[in-house]
Coordinates of C-alpha atoms and ligand atoms in Angstrom, one line a residue:
M1 CA 58.5 121.6 -149.3
S2 CA 55.4 123.3 -147.8
D3 CA 54.9 126.9 -148.4
Q4 CA 55.6 127.8 -145.0
E5 CA 58.9 126.1 -145.2
K6 CA 59.7 127.6 -148.5
K7 CA 59.2 131.2 -146.5
N8 CA 61.1 129.9 -143.8
N9 CA 64.2 129.5 -146.2
Q10 CA 64.3 133.0 -147.5
N11 CA 68.0 133.1 -146.6
H12 CA 69.3 130.3 -148.3
L13 CA 67.7 128.2 -150.8
E14 CA 66.6 124.5 -149.5
N15 CA 65.3 122.0 -151.4
D16 CA 64.8 117.8 -151.2
K17 CA 68.7 117.5 -151.5
T18 CA 69.7 119.9 -149.3
L19 CA 72.1 118.9 -146.6
T20 CA 71.1 119.3 -143.1
T21 CA 72.5 118.8 -139.7
R22 CA 70.6 116.6 -137.1
Q23 CA 68.8 119.6 -135.8
G24 CA 67.4 120.1 -139.2
H25 CA 69.4 123.4 -139.9
P26 CA 70.6 123.7 -143.3
V27 CA 74.5 123.8 -144.0
T28 CA 75.1 126.4 -146.2
N29 CA 78.9 125.8 -145.7
N30 CA 80.4 122.2 -145.3
Q31 CA 83.8 123.4 -146.6
N32 CA 85.0 125.6 -143.9
I33 CA 84.8 125.9 -140.0
R34 CA 84.3 129.2 -138.7
T35 CA 87.6 131.0 -137.7
V36 CA 88.6 134.5 -137.0
S37 CA 89.9 135.6 -140.4
N38 CA 90.7 133.0 -142.8
R39 CA 93.8 131.9 -141.3
G40 CA 92.1 131.0 -137.6
P41 CA 91.8 130.6 -134.8
A42 CA 88.6 128.8 -134.9
T43 CA 86.0 129.6 -132.3
L44 CA 84.3 127.5 -129.6
E45 CA 80.6 128.5 -130.8
N46 CA 81.3 126.3 -134.1
Y47 CA 78.3 124.4 -133.3
D48 CA 77.7 122.7 -136.8
F49 CA 81.4 121.6 -137.1
I50 CA 81.4 120.4 -133.4
E51 CA 78.4 118.2 -134.0
K52 CA 79.7 117.0 -137.0
I53 CA 83.2 115.9 -135.9
S54 CA 81.8 114.7 -132.4
H55 CA 78.8 112.5 -134.2
F56 CA 82.0 111.4 -136.0
D57 CA 84.0 110.6 -133.2
R58 CA 81.2 108.2 -132.0
E59 CA 80.3 106.4 -135.2
K60 CA 81.5 102.8 -134.3
V61 CA 80.0 100.6 -131.5
P62 CA 82.3 97.8 -130.0
E63 CA 82.5 94.9 -132.7
R64 CA 81.2 91.7 -131.6
I65 CA 83.5 90.1 -129.1
V66 CA 83.7 87.2 -131.6
H67 CA 82.2 86.7 -135.4
A68 CA 83.0 90.6 -135.8
R69 CA 83.3 89.7 -139.6
G70 CA 80.2 89.6 -141.4
A71 CA 77.9 90.1 -144.4
G72 CA 73.8 90.3 -144.1
A73 CA 71.1 89.8 -146.4
H74 CA 67.1 89.7 -146.2
G75 CA 64.7 87.2 -147.5
Y76 CA 61.9 84.9 -146.3
F77 CA 61.5 81.2 -145.1
E78 CA 58.8 79.1 -146.7
S79 CA 57.6 76.2 -144.9
Y80 CA 56.7 72.8 -146.0
G81 CA 54.3 72.1 -143.4
T82 CA 55.6 68.5 -143.0
V83 CA 58.6 66.9 -141.2
G84 CA 59.7 63.9 -143.8
N85 CA 56.1 62.0 -144.2
D86 CA 54.4 63.4 -141.2
P87 CA 52.8 66.8 -140.4
V88 CA 55.0 69.0 -138.5
S89 CA 52.5 69.3 -136.1
K90 CA 52.9 65.9 -134.7
Y91 CA 56.2 67.2 -133.2
T92 CA 55.9 71.2 -133.0
R93 CA 53.4 73.6 -132.7
A94 CA 55.6 76.6 -133.8
K95 CA 53.3 78.4 -136.3
V96 CA 56.3 79.4 -138.6
F97 CA 56.6 75.8 -139.8
Q98 CA 52.9 74.7 -139.8
D99 CA 51.0 75.5 -143.6
K100 CA 52.5 74.2 -146.6
G101 CA 53.8 77.6 -148.2
K102 CA 53.8 79.7 -145.6
Q103 CA 56.3 82.6 -145.9
T104 CA 58.3 84.2 -143.2
P105 CA 60.4 87.3 -143.5
V106 CA 64.1 86.6 -142.3
F107 CA 67.4 88.4 -141.6
V108 CA 70.7 86.1 -141.9
R109 CA 74.1 87.1 -141.1
F110 CA 77.2 85.3 -141.9
S111 CA 80.6 85.8 -140.1
T112 CA 84.1 84.6 -139.1
V113 CA 84.7 84.2 -135.8
V114 CA 88.1 85.1 -134.3
H115 CA 89.6 88.1 -136.2
G116 CA 88.2 91.6 -136.4
N117 CA 85.9 93.6 -138.4
H118 CA 87.7 93.8 -141.8
S119 CA 89.9 90.8 -141.6
P120 CA 90.1 88.4 -144.4
E121 CA 87.4 86.1 -145.3
T122 CA 89.8 83.6 -146.4
V123 CA 90.7 82.7 -143.0
R124 CA 90.8 79.0 -141.5
D125 CA 87.8 79.3 -139.0
P126 CA 84.1 78.2 -138.7
R127 CA 81.6 80.4 -140.5
G128 CA 78.6 81.8 -138.4
F129 CA 75.3 81.3 -140.1
A130 CA 72.6 83.1 -138.1
V131 CA 69.0 83.2 -139.3
K132 CA 66.5 85.9 -137.5
F133 CA 62.8 84.9 -138.0
Y134 CA 60.2 87.3 -137.8
T135 CA 57.4 85.0 -136.8
E136 CA 53.6 86.0 -136.2
D137 CA 54.7 84.9 -132.9
G138 CA 57.7 87.3 -132.2
N139 CA 61.1 86.7 -133.0
W140 CA 63.0 83.2 -133.6
D141 CA 66.9 83.3 -133.7
L142 CA 68.6 80.0 -135.1
V143 CA 72.5 81.2 -134.4
G144 CA 74.3 78.2 -136.1
N145 CA 77.7 77.8 -138.0
N146 CA 78.5 76.2 -140.9
L147 CA 80.1 73.0 -139.5
K148 CA 77.8 70.8 -137.5
I149 CA 79.8 70.5 -134.1
F150 CA 82.1 72.6 -131.7
F151 CA 85.4 73.0 -130.4
I152 CA 84.2 72.6 -126.9
R153 CA 81.1 71.0 -124.8
D154 CA 80.8 73.1 -121.9
A155 CA 80.4 77.0 -121.8
M156 CA 82.9 77.6 -119.1
K157 CA 85.6 77.1 -121.7
F158 CA 84.6 79.5 -124.1
P159 CA 86.5 82.5 -123.1
D160 CA 89.9 80.5 -122.9
M161 CA 89.2 78.9 -126.1
I162 CA 88.5 82.2 -127.7
H163 CA 91.6 83.9 -125.9
A164 CA 93.9 80.6 -127.4
F165 CA 92.6 81.3 -131.1
R166 CA 92.7 85.3 -131.0
P167 CA 96.3 86.9 -131.7
D168 CA 98.9 86.6 -128.8
P169 CA 98.6 89.5 -126.1
V170 CA 102.0 90.5 -126.6
T171 CA 102.6 90.2 -130.3
N172 CA 99.0 90.7 -131.6
I173 CA 99.8 87.7 -133.9
Q174 CA 97.9 84.8 -134.5
D175 CA 100.0 81.5 -133.2
S176 CA 99.4 78.0 -134.0
E177 CA 101.3 77.1 -131.0
R178 CA 98.6 78.7 -128.5
F179 CA 95.7 77.3 -130.7
F180 CA 97.2 73.7 -130.3
D181 CA 98.1 74.3 -126.8
F182 CA 94.6 74.8 -126.1
C183 CA 93.3 71.8 -128.4
A184 CA 95.9 69.2 -127.1
N185 CA 94.7 69.7 -123.6
S186 CA 91.2 69.9 -124.7
P187 CA 91.0 66.6 -126.6
E188 CA 86.9 67.2 -127.2
S189 CA 88.1 69.2 -129.5
F190 CA 90.1 67.0 -131.8
H191 CA 87.0 66.4 -134.0
M192 CA 86.2 70.2 -134.6
V193 CA 90.2 70.4 -135.4
T194 CA 89.8 67.4 -137.9
F195 CA 86.9 69.4 -140.0
I196 CA 88.7 72.9 -139.4
Y197 CA 92.2 72.0 -140.9
S198 CA 90.8 70.1 -143.8
P199 CA 89.1 71.9 -146.7
W200 CA 85.9 72.4 -144.8
G201 CA 87.9 74.9 -142.4
I202 CA 87.6 77.4 -145.6
P203 CA 84.4 77.6 -147.3
A204 CA 84.4 78.9 -151.0
N205 CA 81.9 81.6 -150.2
Y206 CA 78.8 82.1 -147.8
R207 CA 76.4 81.1 -150.6
M208 CA 77.9 77.8 -151.0
M209 CA 78.2 76.5 -147.6
Q210 CA 76.1 74.4 -145.1
G211 CA 74.7 75.5 -141.6
S212 CA 73.7 73.8 -138.5
G213 CA 72.1 74.9 -135.3
V214 CA 75.1 72.9 -133.7
N215 CA 73.5 72.5 -130.4
T216 CA 70.2 70.2 -129.5
Y217 CA 67.0 72.2 -129.3
K218 CA 63.7 71.0 -128.4
W219 CA 60.3 70.9 -130.4
V220 CA 57.1 70.9 -128.2
N221 CA 53.6 69.6 -129.7
Q222 CA 50.2 71.0 -128.9
A223 CA 49.8 68.0 -126.2
G224 CA 53.0 69.4 -124.4
E225 CA 55.2 66.5 -125.6
A226 CA 58.9 67.1 -126.6
V227 CA 61.4 65.8 -128.9
L228 CA 65.1 66.6 -128.9
V229 CA 65.9 68.5 -132.7
K230 CA 69.0 69.3 -134.3
Y231 CA 68.9 72.0 -137.3
H232 CA 70.7 71.7 -140.7
W233 CA 70.9 74.2 -143.5
E234 CA 71.6 72.8 -147.0
P235 CA 72.8 75.2 -149.8
K236 CA 71.0 74.8 -153.4
Q237 CA 74.1 76.4 -154.6
G238 CA 76.2 73.3 -153.7
I239 CA 79.1 73.1 -151.3
K240 CA 82.7 74.4 -152.1
N241 CA 85.7 74.5 -150.0
L242 CA 89.0 75.9 -150.6
T243 CA 92.4 74.4 -150.3
A244 CA 95.0 76.7 -148.8
K245 CA 96.5 77.4 -151.7
E246 CA 93.2 78.7 -153.1
A247 CA 92.7 80.6 -150.1
A248 CA 95.9 82.6 -150.3
E249 CA 95.5 83.2 -153.8
I250 CA 92.1 84.9 -153.1
Q251 CA 93.2 86.5 -150.4
G252 CA 95.9 88.4 -151.9
E253 CA 93.4 89.7 -154.6
N254 CA 90.3 90.6 -152.7
F255 CA 90.0 90.0 -148.9
N256 CA 86.3 90.8 -149.0
H257 CA 85.5 88.2 -151.3
A258 CA 82.7 86.3 -149.5
T259 CA 80.9 89.4 -148.5
Q260 CA 81.1 90.5 -152.4
D261 CA 80.0 87.0 -153.7
L262 CA 76.9 87.2 -151.6
Y263 CA 76.2 91.0 -152.4
D264 CA 76.8 90.5 -156.1
A265 CA 74.8 87.4 -156.3
I266 CA 71.7 88.9 -154.6
E267 CA 71.8 92.2 -156.8
N268 CA 72.0 90.0 -160.1
G269 CA 69.0 88.6 -159.2
D270 CA 70.6 85.1 -158.4
Y271 CA 69.1 84.5 -155.2
P272 CA 70.8 81.9 -152.8
E273 CA 68.8 79.4 -151.2
W274 CA 69.0 76.9 -148.6
E275 CA 66.8 73.9 -147.3
L276 CA 66.4 73.7 -143.7
L277 CA 66.1 70.2 -142.4
V278 CA 65.9 68.5 -138.8
Q279 CA 67.1 65.7 -137.1
I280 CA 64.7 64.2 -134.3
M281 CA 65.6 62.1 -131.5
S282 CA 63.0 61.0 -128.6
D283 CA 63.3 63.2 -125.6
D284 CA 65.9 61.1 -123.3
A285 CA 69.2 60.2 -122.2
H286 CA 69.5 57.4 -125.1
P287 CA 72.0 55.2 -123.3
E288 CA 72.1 53.0 -126.4
L289 CA 74.3 55.7 -128.0
D290 CA 78.0 56.1 -127.6
F291 CA 77.4 59.4 -127.3
D292 CA 75.1 62.1 -125.2
P293 CA 72.6 63.8 -127.5
L294 CA 73.4 66.8 -125.7
D295 CA 77.5 66.9 -126.7
D296 CA 77.8 69.3 -129.3
T297 CA 81.2 67.9 -130.4
K298 CA 79.4 64.9 -132.1
L299 CA 77.5 64.4 -135.4
W300 CA 74.0 62.5 -134.8
P301 CA 74.4 59.6 -137.1
E302 CA 72.3 60.3 -140.7
D303 CA 71.6 56.5 -141.0
K304 CA 70.0 56.3 -137.6
F305 CA 68.7 60.0 -137.4
P306 CA 67.9 61.0 -141.1
W307 CA 67.7 64.8 -142.0
L308 CA 64.1 65.8 -142.7
P309 CA 63.1 68.5 -144.8
V310 CA 60.8 71.2 -143.1
G311 CA 61.0 74.2 -145.5
K312 CA 63.4 76.4 -147.6
M313 CA 65.1 80.1 -147.1
V314 CA 65.7 82.3 -150.0
L315 CA 67.8 85.5 -149.8
N316 CA 66.6 88.0 -152.3
K317 CA 67.6 91.6 -150.7
N318 CA 70.6 93.2 -149.8
P319 CA 70.6 95.7 -146.6
E320 CA 70.1 99.3 -147.5
N321 CA 72.7 100.0 -144.9
Y322 CA 75.5 97.8 -143.4
F323 CA 75.8 99.9 -139.8
T324 CA 72.0 99.8 -139.0
E325 CA 71.0 96.2 -140.4
V326 CA 74.3 94.1 -140.2
E327 CA 76.5 95.8 -137.5
Q328 CA 73.3 96.5 -135.2
A329 CA 71.8 93.0 -136.1
A330 CA 71.5 91.1 -132.8
F331 CA 71.0 87.2 -132.7
G332 CA 70.6 85.0 -129.5
T333 CA 70.2 81.5 -128.8
G334 CA 67.2 82.4 -125.9
V335 CA 65.1 83.8 -128.7
L336 CA 62.7 81.2 -129.2
V337 CA 59.1 81.2 -129.8
D338 CA 55.9 78.7 -128.8
G339 CA 56.7 75.3 -129.9
L340 CA 60.2 75.5 -129.7
D341 CA 62.3 75.0 -126.4
F342 CA 66.0 74.8 -125.3
S343 CA 67.6 71.4 -124.2
D344 CA 69.6 70.9 -121.3
D345 CA 73.0 71.2 -123.4
K346 CA 75.3 73.1 -121.1
M347 CA 76.7 75.0 -123.9
L348 CA 73.5 76.4 -125.1
Q349 CA 72.5 77.2 -121.8
G350 CA 75.9 79.0 -121.5
R351 CA 75.6 80.6 -124.8
T352 CA 72.0 82.0 -123.9
F353 CA 73.1 84.2 -121.1
S354 CA 76.0 85.6 -123.2
Y355 CA 74.4 86.5 -126.5
S356 CA 71.8 89.5 -124.7
D357 CA 74.3 90.6 -122.0
T358 CA 76.7 91.5 -124.6
Q359 CA 74.3 93.2 -126.8
R360 CA 73.4 95.5 -124.0
Y361 CA 76.9 96.4 -123.9
R362 CA 77.4 96.2 -127.5
V363 CA 74.5 98.2 -129.1
G364 CA 72.7 99.4 -125.8
A365 CA 70.1 98.4 -123.3
N366 CA 67.3 99.2 -126.0
Y367 CA 68.7 97.1 -128.7
L368 CA 65.5 95.5 -129.2
Q369 CA 64.2 98.8 -130.4
V370 CA 66.8 98.9 -133.5
P371 CA 64.2 98.3 -136.3
I372 CA 66.7 95.4 -137.6
N373 CA 65.8 93.6 -134.1
E374 CA 62.3 94.3 -133.6
A375 CA 59.6 91.5 -134.1
K376 CA 57.4 92.6 -136.9
K377 CA 54.2 92.2 -135.0
R378 CA 52.7 94.1 -131.9
V379 CA 54.9 94.5 -129.0
A380 CA 53.5 95.7 -125.8
T381 CA 56.0 95.7 -122.6
N382 CA 56.1 97.5 -119.1
Q383 CA 59.6 98.1 -119.9
E384 CA 60.4 101.7 -119.5
G385 CA 63.8 104.0 -119.8
G386 CA 67.3 103.2 -120.8
Q387 CA 69.6 105.2 -123.1
L388 CA 68.4 105.9 -126.6
R389 CA 64.7 104.5 -126.0
Q390 CA 62.7 105.3 -129.6
K391 CA 59.6 103.9 -128.5
N392 CA 56.7 103.6 -125.8
D393 CA 56.0 99.9 -126.1
K394 CA 52.4 100.6 -124.8
A395 CA 49.3 99.1 -126.5
P396 CA 46.5 101.5 -128.0
G397 CA 44.0 102.0 -125.5
Q398 CA 46.1 101.0 -122.6
N399 CA 45.9 103.5 -119.6
P400 CA 49.3 105.2 -120.1
H401 CA 49.8 105.5 -116.1
I402 CA 49.7 101.7 -115.8
N403 CA 53.3 100.5 -116.2
Y404 CA 52.9 97.2 -114.3
E405 CA 50.8 94.3 -114.0
P406 CA 48.5 92.8 -112.5
S407 CA 46.2 96.0 -112.3
L408 CA 42.5 96.3 -112.4
L409 CA 42.8 100.0 -114.2
G410 CA 43.6 99.3 -117.9
G411 CA 47.1 97.8 -117.9
L412 CA 48.6 95.2 -120.2
E413 CA 47.3 91.4 -119.2
E414 CA 48.7 88.0 -119.7
A415 CA 48.2 86.5 -122.8
E416 CA 46.6 83.1 -122.5
Q417 CA 48.1 79.6 -122.8
I418 CA 46.6 77.7 -125.6
G419 CA 48.8 74.7 -125.9
K420 CA 49.4 72.0 -122.8
E421 CA 52.5 73.9 -121.2
Y422 CA 55.9 71.7 -121.6
T423 CA 56.9 71.2 -117.9
P424 CA 60.4 68.9 -117.9
H425 CA 60.9 67.2 -114.5
V426 CA 64.6 67.9 -113.8
E427 CA 66.2 66.4 -110.6
G428 CA 69.8 65.7 -109.4
N429 CA 72.9 67.2 -107.3
L430 CA 74.5 70.6 -108.1
V431 CA 77.9 69.4 -109.5
R432 CA 80.8 70.5 -111.9
E433 CA 81.2 67.3 -113.9
S434 CA 81.9 66.7 -117.5
I435 CA 78.8 64.4 -119.1
D436 CA 79.5 60.7 -119.6
R437 CA 80.1 59.1 -123.0
N438 CA 82.5 61.6 -123.9
D439 CA 84.7 59.8 -126.3
N440 CA 86.7 62.3 -127.9
T441 CA 88.2 60.7 -131.0
K442 CA 85.9 58.0 -132.5
Q443 CA 84.0 60.3 -134.5
A444 CA 87.0 62.3 -135.5
G445 CA 88.6 58.9 -136.7
E446 CA 85.2 58.5 -138.6
T447 CA 85.0 61.7 -140.2
F448 CA 88.5 61.5 -141.4
R449 CA 87.9 58.1 -143.1
Q450 CA 84.7 59.7 -144.8
F451 CA 87.0 62.4 -146.5
D452 CA 88.0 62.2 -150.1
D453 CA 91.8 61.5 -150.7
W454 CA 92.3 65.2 -151.6
E455 CA 90.7 66.3 -148.5
K456 CA 92.7 63.9 -146.1
D457 CA 95.7 65.4 -148.0
E458 CA 95.0 69.0 -147.3
L459 CA 94.1 68.2 -143.7
L460 CA 97.4 66.4 -143.1
S461 CA 99.6 69.1 -145.0
N462 CA 97.5 71.8 -143.0
L463 CA 98.2 70.4 -139.7
I464 CA 101.6 69.2 -140.6
G465 CA 102.3 73.1 -141.6
D466 CA 101.0 74.5 -138.1
L467 CA 102.0 71.9 -135.5
S468 CA 105.3 72.1 -137.0
T469 CA 106.3 75.3 -135.1
C470 CA 104.5 74.0 -131.9
D471 CA 106.5 72.8 -128.7
K472 CA 107.1 69.2 -129.0
R473 CA 104.9 68.4 -126.2
I474 CA 102.0 69.6 -127.7
Q475 CA 103.2 68.0 -131.0
E476 CA 103.0 64.5 -129.1
K477 CA 99.4 65.2 -127.6
M478 CA 98.1 66.0 -131.0
I479 CA 99.6 62.9 -132.7
A480 CA 98.3 60.9 -129.6
L481 CA 95.0 61.9 -130.5
A482 CA 95.1 61.5 -134.2
E483 CA 96.5 57.9 -133.8
E484 CA 93.5 57.0 -131.4
A485 CA 91.0 58.3 -133.7
D486 CA 92.7 56.5 -136.9
E487 CA 95.8 54.3 -137.8
E488 CA 96.7 56.2 -141.1
Y489 CA 95.8 59.7 -139.6
G490 CA 98.4 59.2 -136.7
R491 CA 100.7 57.6 -138.7
R492 CA 100.8 60.3 -141.4
L493 CA 100.7 63.3 -139.0
R494 CA 103.8 61.6 -136.9
E495 CA 106.0 61.2 -140.4
G496 CA 105.1 64.1 -142.0
L497 CA 106.0 66.2 -138.6
E498 CA 109.5 64.2 -138.7
Q499 CA 109.9 65.0 -142.0
M500 CA 109.1 68.5 -141.3
K501 CA 111.9 68.8 -138.5
K502 CA 114.4 67.8 -141.2
H503 CA 113.3 70.0 -144.0
G504 CA 112.5 73.2 -142.3
T505 CA 109.0 74.8 -140.9
S506 CA 106.5 77.1 -141.9
K507 CA 104.9 79.8 -140.0
N508 CA 102.4 80.7 -142.6
P509 CA 98.8 80.0 -140.8
L510 CA 97.1 79.0 -144.1
G511 CA 99.7 76.4 -144.3
A512 CA 100.3 78.0 -148.0
T513 CA 103.7 77.7 -149.3
D514 CA 103.3 77.5 -153.0
A515 CA 100.4 79.9 -153.8
E516 CA 101.2 80.5 -157.5
Q517 CA 100.4 77.0 -158.2
A518 CA 96.6 77.7 -157.1
P519 CA 94.1 78.8 -159.7
K520 CA 92.9 82.4 -160.8
Y521 CA 90.2 83.8 -158.1
A522 CA 88.5 84.8 -161.7
E523 CA 88.0 81.4 -162.4
D524 CA 85.4 79.3 -160.6
I525 CA 87.7 78.4 -157.7
G526 CA 87.1 75.8 -155.0
H527 CA 86.4 72.3 -154.7
D528 CA 83.0 70.8 -154.6
A529 CA 82.3 68.6 -151.5
D530 CA 79.8 65.8 -150.6
P531 CA 77.2 67.2 -148.0
Y532 CA 78.0 65.7 -144.5
Ligands
HEM1 C1 79.3 78.6 -125.0 C2 79.8 79.0 -125.9 C3 79.7 80.1 -126.7 C4 79.4 81.8 -126.5 C5 79.7 81.9 -124.7 C6 79.2 82.4 -127.3 C7 79.2 83.8 -127.4 C8 79.2 84.8 -128.2 C9 78.8 85.9 -128.3 C10 79.0 86.8 -127.2 C11 78.8 86.6 -129.8 C12 78.6 88.2 -129.8 C13 77.0 88.3 -130.3 C14 76.9 89.7 -130.5 O1 77.9 90.7 -130.4 O2 75.8 89.8 -131.0 C15 78.6 85.2 -130.3 C16 78.2 85.9 -131.7 C17 77.9 84.5 -132.4 N1 77.8 82.9 -132.2 FE1 78.3 82.3 -130.1 N2 78.8 81.4 -128.5 C18 79.2 80.2 -128.2 C19 79.5 79.5 -129.1 C20 78.8 79.4 -130.1 C21 78.4 78.3 -130.7 C22 78.6 76.8 -130.7 C23 78.0 78.8 -132.4 C24 77.4 77.9 -133.3 C25 76.0 77.2 -133.4 C26 77.9 80.0 -132.1 C27 77.5 80.7 -133.0 C28 77.6 82.2 -132.9 C29 77.3 83.0 -134.3 C30 76.7 82.7 -135.8 C31 77.2 84.6 -133.9 C32 77.4 85.9 -134.7 C33 75.9 86.2 -134.5 C34 75.6 87.2 -135.5 O3 75.7 86.9 -136.7 O4 75.3 88.4 -135.1 N3 78.2 80.4 -131.0 N4 78.6 84.5 -129.4

């Protein structure tokens, strides 16, 4: 504290720990509001109290419309410089991947999807896996999930899907019947339903789950040539999933278990790591395949499109403050750098509008000036104003009067294009049509057959439990999809539902009827799973 400050403080003793208001006024009494005598009433000029309470009244911002519950961590990405046996530059000029050993800071947020902030982390739900790379060319966000596919393949259906999965608008209770009503009538969801109702729908924690970009992106090289690419994260910790009983047991003891697991591991120096792998296809429609490479309800078979490692990610620092770093973090699929591009995947295009749109509402027009969202490099724009603008984005030496471009008077100038621009040719009639090659059940059958026996048993018991509460017409449609996918899958689902009709039903959304048989949370819980 300076001598001048000490002199100013002659009416109160102020040191480095002294509580102040946001205006810098030292707070000498934080216990009592100002009143006429000690029995009140209070007076309106209580500036310090009114500031304190009115800021508190505004402490929350709207939670994310989906993925509201999450946990975050800082770390770095380290590039291998290669993709399989090739230098990565053969496929992409993105600087983040170029040199072996090059490190780029990252911030990651894991999440559940359907329920609100502070909902249990044991729910049957996809898990979000969003990574912000602070690259030398500006930010790149890879906004993925733990599973590699999705429920729908057209962005038009997203709000309906989320409404059906969320609690009923009247009772505010999540209802399997609404979930299956949507899924039975959206058969493209059947592959995802097969994953979600298996133990893959409840990862044991965030550290022991895979990640995937899900949608198809492009890589562009120096010559302006593109390939289609899918991204996958493989945890070095192994993969672990929970049975419904294990999840119910954990939920009874600690509904924050995944956040706590991540935080504790990092605090203890047990830093989680993932390898980043890609699958690559040439940039065309691939008529030889029985699925469209732009269909996000489909896996790209690993034997035809091998997983090629390109780097690894280590998370080694917990956030210092949950709100400023995790809650205000804003990821979006439009946030790409040179050498990375969009594909024509319709879901991806719909998503790309939605993220920054919601963030302008959720965090504010200047959400990119919040430190967690800022690029860690020079930023110079001609943007002005907006609520809570913190900074003037001008370049040093820029004429401050010139906030437009082009100009001869010292304003900002366009960057020079170095690599050849990628200019895909697009042609066709404007239509509202689904893509071709949309077999909805073949891959679901393949996935079912690849499950271990315990995974199949879990899938069927969970499906039967939740479907048994549904309208008969919905049950019949779901059974028909399972029969189309695989004979055993369909038969066991039908038989199970018939038996449930005889022996009563379970309304428990986790399908957990026998929780006391589950292992204790304190033990090493969960089942190892082979990578998919
Ligand atoms: C058309 C389909 C989709 C739409 C319209 C959509 C929209 C949204 C919106 C509005 C948010 C909230 C963002 C925020 O408040 O910051 C969000 C979050 C998220 N979405 Fe999507 N989404 C879609 C599909 C997907 C898919 C397929 C994935 C997986 C690849 C995904 C992964 C995520 C993740 C991980 C988050 C949380 C990001 C974070 O941690 O802040 N979404 N989505």
